[in-house]
Coordinates of C-alpha atoms in Angstrom, one line a residue:
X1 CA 122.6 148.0 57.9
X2 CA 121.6 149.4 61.4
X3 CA 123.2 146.6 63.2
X4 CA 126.0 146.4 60.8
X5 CA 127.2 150.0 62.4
X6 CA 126.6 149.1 65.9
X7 CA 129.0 148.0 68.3
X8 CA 128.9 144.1 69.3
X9 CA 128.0 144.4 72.5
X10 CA 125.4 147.0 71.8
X11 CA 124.0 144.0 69.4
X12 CA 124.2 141.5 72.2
X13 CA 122.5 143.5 75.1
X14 CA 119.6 145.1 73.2
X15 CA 118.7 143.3 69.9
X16 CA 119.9 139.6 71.2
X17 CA 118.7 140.2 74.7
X18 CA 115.9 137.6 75.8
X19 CA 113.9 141.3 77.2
X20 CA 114.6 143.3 73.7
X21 CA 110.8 144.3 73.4
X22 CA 110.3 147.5 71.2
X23 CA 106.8 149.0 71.7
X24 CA 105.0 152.6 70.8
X25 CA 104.9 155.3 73.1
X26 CA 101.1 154.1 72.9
X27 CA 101.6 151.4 74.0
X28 CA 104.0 152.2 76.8
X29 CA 101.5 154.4 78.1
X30 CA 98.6 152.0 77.7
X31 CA 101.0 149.5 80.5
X32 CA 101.6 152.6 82.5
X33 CA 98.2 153.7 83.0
X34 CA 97.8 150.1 84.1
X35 CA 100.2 150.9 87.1
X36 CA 98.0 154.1 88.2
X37 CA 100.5 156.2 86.3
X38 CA 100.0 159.1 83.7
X39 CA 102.1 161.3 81.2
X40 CA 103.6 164.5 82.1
X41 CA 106.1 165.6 79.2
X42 CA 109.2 164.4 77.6
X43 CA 112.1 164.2 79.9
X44 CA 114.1 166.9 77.8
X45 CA 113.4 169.6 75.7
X46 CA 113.0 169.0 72.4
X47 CA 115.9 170.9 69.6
X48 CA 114.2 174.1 68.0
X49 CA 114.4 172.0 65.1
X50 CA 111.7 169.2 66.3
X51 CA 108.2 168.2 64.4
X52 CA 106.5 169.4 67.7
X53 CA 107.5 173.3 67.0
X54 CA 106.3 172.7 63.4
X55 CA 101.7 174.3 63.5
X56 CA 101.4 172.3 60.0
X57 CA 103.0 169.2 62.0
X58 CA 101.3 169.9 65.5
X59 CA 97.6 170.5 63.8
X60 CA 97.9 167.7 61.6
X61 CA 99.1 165.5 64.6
X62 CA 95.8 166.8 66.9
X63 CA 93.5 166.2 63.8
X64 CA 94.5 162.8 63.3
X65 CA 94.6 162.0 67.2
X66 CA 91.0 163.4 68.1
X67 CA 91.3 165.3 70.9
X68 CA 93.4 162.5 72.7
X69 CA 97.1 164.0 73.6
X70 CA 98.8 160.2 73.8
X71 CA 97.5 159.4 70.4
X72 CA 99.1 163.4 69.7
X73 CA 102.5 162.1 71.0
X74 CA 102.3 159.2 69.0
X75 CA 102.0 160.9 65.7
X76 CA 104.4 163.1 66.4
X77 CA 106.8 160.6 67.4
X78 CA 105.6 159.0 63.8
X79 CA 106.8 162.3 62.3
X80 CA 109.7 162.3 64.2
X81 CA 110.9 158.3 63.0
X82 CA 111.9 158.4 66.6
X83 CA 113.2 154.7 67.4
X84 CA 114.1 155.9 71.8
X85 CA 112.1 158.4 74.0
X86 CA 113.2 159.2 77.6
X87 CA 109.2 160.2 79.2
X88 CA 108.4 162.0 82.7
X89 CA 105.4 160.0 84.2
X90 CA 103.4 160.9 87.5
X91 CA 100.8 159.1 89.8
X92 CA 97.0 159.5 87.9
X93 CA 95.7 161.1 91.3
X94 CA 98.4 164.6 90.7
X95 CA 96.7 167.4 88.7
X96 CA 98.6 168.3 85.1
X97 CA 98.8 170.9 83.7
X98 CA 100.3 170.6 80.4
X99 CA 100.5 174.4 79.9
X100 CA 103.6 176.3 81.3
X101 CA 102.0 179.6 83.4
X102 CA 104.5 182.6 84.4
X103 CA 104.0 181.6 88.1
X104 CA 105.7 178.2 87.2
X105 CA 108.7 180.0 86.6
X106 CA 108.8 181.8 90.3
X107 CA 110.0 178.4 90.8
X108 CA 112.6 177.7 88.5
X109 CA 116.5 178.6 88.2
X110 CA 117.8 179.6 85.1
X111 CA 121.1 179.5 83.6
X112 CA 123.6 179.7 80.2
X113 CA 126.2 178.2 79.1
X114 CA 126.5 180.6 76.1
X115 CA 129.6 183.1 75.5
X116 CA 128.8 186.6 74.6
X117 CA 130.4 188.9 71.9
X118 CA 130.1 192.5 70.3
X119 CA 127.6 192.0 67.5
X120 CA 127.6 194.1 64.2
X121 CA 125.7 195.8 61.3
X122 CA 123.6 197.4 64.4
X123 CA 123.0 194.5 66.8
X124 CA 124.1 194.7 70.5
X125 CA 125.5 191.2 71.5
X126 CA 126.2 188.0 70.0
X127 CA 125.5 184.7 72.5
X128 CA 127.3 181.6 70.7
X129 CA 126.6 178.3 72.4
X130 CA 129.6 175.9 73.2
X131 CA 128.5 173.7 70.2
X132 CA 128.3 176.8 67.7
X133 CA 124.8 177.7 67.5
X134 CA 124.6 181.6 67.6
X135 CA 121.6 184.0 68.0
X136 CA 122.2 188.0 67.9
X137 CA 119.7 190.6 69.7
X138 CA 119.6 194.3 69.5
X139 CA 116.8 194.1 72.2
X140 CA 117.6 195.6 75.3
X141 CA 115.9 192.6 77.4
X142 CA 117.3 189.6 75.6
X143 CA 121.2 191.7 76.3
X144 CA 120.5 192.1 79.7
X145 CA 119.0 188.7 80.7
X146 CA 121.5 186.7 79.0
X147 CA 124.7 189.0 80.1
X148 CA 123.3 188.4 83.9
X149 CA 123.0 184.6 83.4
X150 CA 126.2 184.2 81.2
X151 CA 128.3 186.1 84.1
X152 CA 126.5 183.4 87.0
X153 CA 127.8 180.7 85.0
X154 CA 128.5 177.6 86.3
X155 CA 125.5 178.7 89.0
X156 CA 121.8 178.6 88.0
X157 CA 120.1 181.9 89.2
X158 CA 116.8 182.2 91.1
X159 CA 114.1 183.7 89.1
X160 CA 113.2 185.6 91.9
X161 CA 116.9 187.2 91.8
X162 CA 116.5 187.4 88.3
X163 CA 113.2 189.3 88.4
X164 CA 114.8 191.9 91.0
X165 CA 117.9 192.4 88.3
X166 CA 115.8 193.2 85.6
X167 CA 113.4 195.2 87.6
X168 CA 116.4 197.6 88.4
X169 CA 117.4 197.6 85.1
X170 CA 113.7 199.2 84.4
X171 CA 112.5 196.1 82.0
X172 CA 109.1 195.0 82.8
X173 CA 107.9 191.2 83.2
X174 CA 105.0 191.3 80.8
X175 CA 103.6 188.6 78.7
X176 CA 105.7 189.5 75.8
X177 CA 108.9 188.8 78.1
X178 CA 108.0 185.5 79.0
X179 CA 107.5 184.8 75.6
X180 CA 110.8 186.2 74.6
X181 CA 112.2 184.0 77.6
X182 CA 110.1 180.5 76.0
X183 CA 112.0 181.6 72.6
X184 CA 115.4 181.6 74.2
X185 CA 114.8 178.3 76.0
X186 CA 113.6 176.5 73.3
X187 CA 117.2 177.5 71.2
X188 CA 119.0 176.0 74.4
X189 CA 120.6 179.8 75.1
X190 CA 118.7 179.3 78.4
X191 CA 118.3 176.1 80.8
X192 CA 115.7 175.8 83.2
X193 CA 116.6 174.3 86.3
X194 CA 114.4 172.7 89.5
X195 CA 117.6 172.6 92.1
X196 CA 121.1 174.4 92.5
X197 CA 124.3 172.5 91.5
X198 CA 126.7 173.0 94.0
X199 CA 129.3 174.3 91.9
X200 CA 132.1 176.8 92.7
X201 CA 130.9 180.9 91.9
X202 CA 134.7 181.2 91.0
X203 CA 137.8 179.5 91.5
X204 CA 138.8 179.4 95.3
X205 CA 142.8 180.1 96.4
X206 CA 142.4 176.1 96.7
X207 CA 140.7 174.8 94.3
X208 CA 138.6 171.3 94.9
X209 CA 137.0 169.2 92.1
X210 CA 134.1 166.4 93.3
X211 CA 135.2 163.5 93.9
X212 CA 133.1 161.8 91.6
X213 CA 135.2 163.9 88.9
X214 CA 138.7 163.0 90.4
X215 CA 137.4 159.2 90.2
X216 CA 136.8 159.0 86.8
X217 CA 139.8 160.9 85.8
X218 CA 141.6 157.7 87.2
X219 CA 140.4 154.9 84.9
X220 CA 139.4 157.4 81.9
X221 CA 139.1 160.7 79.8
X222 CA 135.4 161.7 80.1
X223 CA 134.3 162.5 84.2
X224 CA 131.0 163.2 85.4
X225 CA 130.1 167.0 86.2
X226 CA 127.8 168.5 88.9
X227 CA 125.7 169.5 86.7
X228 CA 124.6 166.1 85.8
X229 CA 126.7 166.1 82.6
X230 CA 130.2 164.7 81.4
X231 CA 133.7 166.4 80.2
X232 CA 135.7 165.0 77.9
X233 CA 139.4 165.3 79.5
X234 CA 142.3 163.6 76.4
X235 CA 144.7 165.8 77.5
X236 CA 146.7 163.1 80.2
X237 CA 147.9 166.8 81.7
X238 CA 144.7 167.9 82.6
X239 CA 143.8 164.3 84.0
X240 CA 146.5 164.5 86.4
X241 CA 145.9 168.1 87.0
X242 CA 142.5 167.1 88.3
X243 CA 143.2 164.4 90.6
X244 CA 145.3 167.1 92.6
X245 CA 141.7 169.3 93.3
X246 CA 141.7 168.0 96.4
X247 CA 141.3 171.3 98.3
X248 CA 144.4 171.1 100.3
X249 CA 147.0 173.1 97.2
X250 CA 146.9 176.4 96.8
X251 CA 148.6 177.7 93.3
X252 CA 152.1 177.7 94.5
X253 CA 151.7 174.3 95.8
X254 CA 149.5 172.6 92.8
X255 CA 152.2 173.4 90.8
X256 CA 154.8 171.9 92.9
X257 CA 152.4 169.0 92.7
X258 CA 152.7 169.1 89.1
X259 CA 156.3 168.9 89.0
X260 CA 156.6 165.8 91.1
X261 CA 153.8 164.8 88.2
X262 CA 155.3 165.6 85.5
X263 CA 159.2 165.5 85.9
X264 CA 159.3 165.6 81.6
X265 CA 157.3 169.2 81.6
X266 CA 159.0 172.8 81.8
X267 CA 158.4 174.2 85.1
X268 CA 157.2 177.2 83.1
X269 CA 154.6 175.4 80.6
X270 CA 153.0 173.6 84.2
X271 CA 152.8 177.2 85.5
X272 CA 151.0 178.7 82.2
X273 CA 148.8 175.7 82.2
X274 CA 147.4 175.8 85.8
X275 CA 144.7 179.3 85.0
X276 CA 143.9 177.9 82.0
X277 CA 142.9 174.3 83.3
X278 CA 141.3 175.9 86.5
X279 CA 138.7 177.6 84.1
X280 CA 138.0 175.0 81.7
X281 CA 137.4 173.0 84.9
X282 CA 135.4 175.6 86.4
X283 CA 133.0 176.3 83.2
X284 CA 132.4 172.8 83.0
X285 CA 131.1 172.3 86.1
X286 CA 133.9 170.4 88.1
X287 CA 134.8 172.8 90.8
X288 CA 133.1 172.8 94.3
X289 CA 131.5 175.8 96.1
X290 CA 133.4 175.9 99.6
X291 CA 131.7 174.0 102.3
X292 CA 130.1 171.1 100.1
X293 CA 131.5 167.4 100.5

């Protein structure tokens, strides 16, 4: 039934391929350690949702692994009927910790892609994620943390500038908010980061998308983002709207662009589109900062 829904050349290059060698997590770490490598974590973040945020999963997973945290992965995995795992791996001879301690975080950026609205029945904000998961807080903190990283967006924000914004704002950095801030990561409101995106703070009077964004808008309708993600572009408008960010047209002249373009469209509808485009492509991720290639 599996195969029956996969595509054909998915069934050629995985289950027909000569190399097609399924193994446990176990196992894979078993070769690894052969190579003078060991486990870190999981290469993403696991959905609020997951066996591994579950205690009566998690303690029955350390019981039946005795004390050994591969075997604990494995069960989970078990738990999880997970058939594909993406794993972070480092050399045997670097010190892991597997806990996460507040100073790791003086390291980190942070960042949201989540909206905010008024909440009701006595709640201060709504956040609502792009995919429609929604959390609402009446707590101070949570407002002001996610109002100062919802207003950065695209840009990731320094903990260190985060920590000065909050301090101003007179919330403390206690145990108790780092624990609110693990809550709010694990629900994907907040991303942590290890390096800055160059994307745009805003959109510039000329406007320039990557040119790894403005190639794949030739051949198809999803391009590659700077923040290591993709945007899904049907609209044939927008397409061509894109491959004009070169950062050479202001507005006047993009939309004279546009007309050469798009000969079929309105001269006003191109006008009304041009804002609108320029912040979907600036959310997403597509826009430059000014003075990165």
């Amino acid at each position: 039934k599996q195969l029956q829904s996969k595509p054909a050349e998915v069934v050629y290059h995985d289950e027909l391929s000569s190399e097609f060698r399924p193994v446990l997590f176990s196992g894979f770490m078993e070769h690894a350690a052969r190579h003078g490598l060991q486990y870190v974590s999981e290469a993403t973040l696991p959905p609020p949702n997951d066996p591994c945020f579950q205690p009566q999963v998690v303690a029955r997973a350390k019981a039946l692994a005795g004390g050994d945290p591969i075997a604990e992965e494995q069960v989970i995995d078990f738990a999880r009927m997970r058939v594909y795992r993406e794993t972070l791996l480092c050399h045997v001879e670097q010190a892991v910790d597997p806990d996460l301690s507040a100073e790791a975080f003086g390291q980190l950026r942070l960042a949201s892609r989540a909206e905010s609205s008024p909440g009701g029945g006595g709640t201060l904000r709504a956040f609502t994620l792009p995919g429609g998961v929604r959390i609402e807080s009446r707590d101070a903190t949570t407002v002001a943390l996610m109002e100062h990283l919802i207003e950065a967006w695209p840009r990731s924000v320094p903990f260190a500038e985060l920590e000065g914004f909050l301090e101003i704002k007179g919330e403390l950095l206690d145990a108790e908010f780092f624990r609110l801030l693990l809550r709010l990561v694990v629900a994907r409101m907040i991303e942590l980061h290890a390096w800055a995106a160059p994307v745009s703070r805003g959109i510039a009077e000329r406007p320039r998308a990557s040119a790894v964004s403005r190639q794949g808008a030739i051949g198809g309708s999803r391009v590659t983002t700077l923040l290591h993600g993709s945007l899904g572009l049907d609209d044939p408008m927008v397409r061509r709207f894109l491959l004009l960010l070169d950062g050479t047209r202001d507005r006047k002249e993009l939309l004279e662009a546009l007309r050469v373009e798009c000969p079929e469209m309105p001269e006003a509808a191109l006008a009304e589109g041009i804002a609108p485009a320029l912040q979907l492509l600036h959310r997403a991720g597509v826009l430059l900062e000014e003075g990165f290639g």
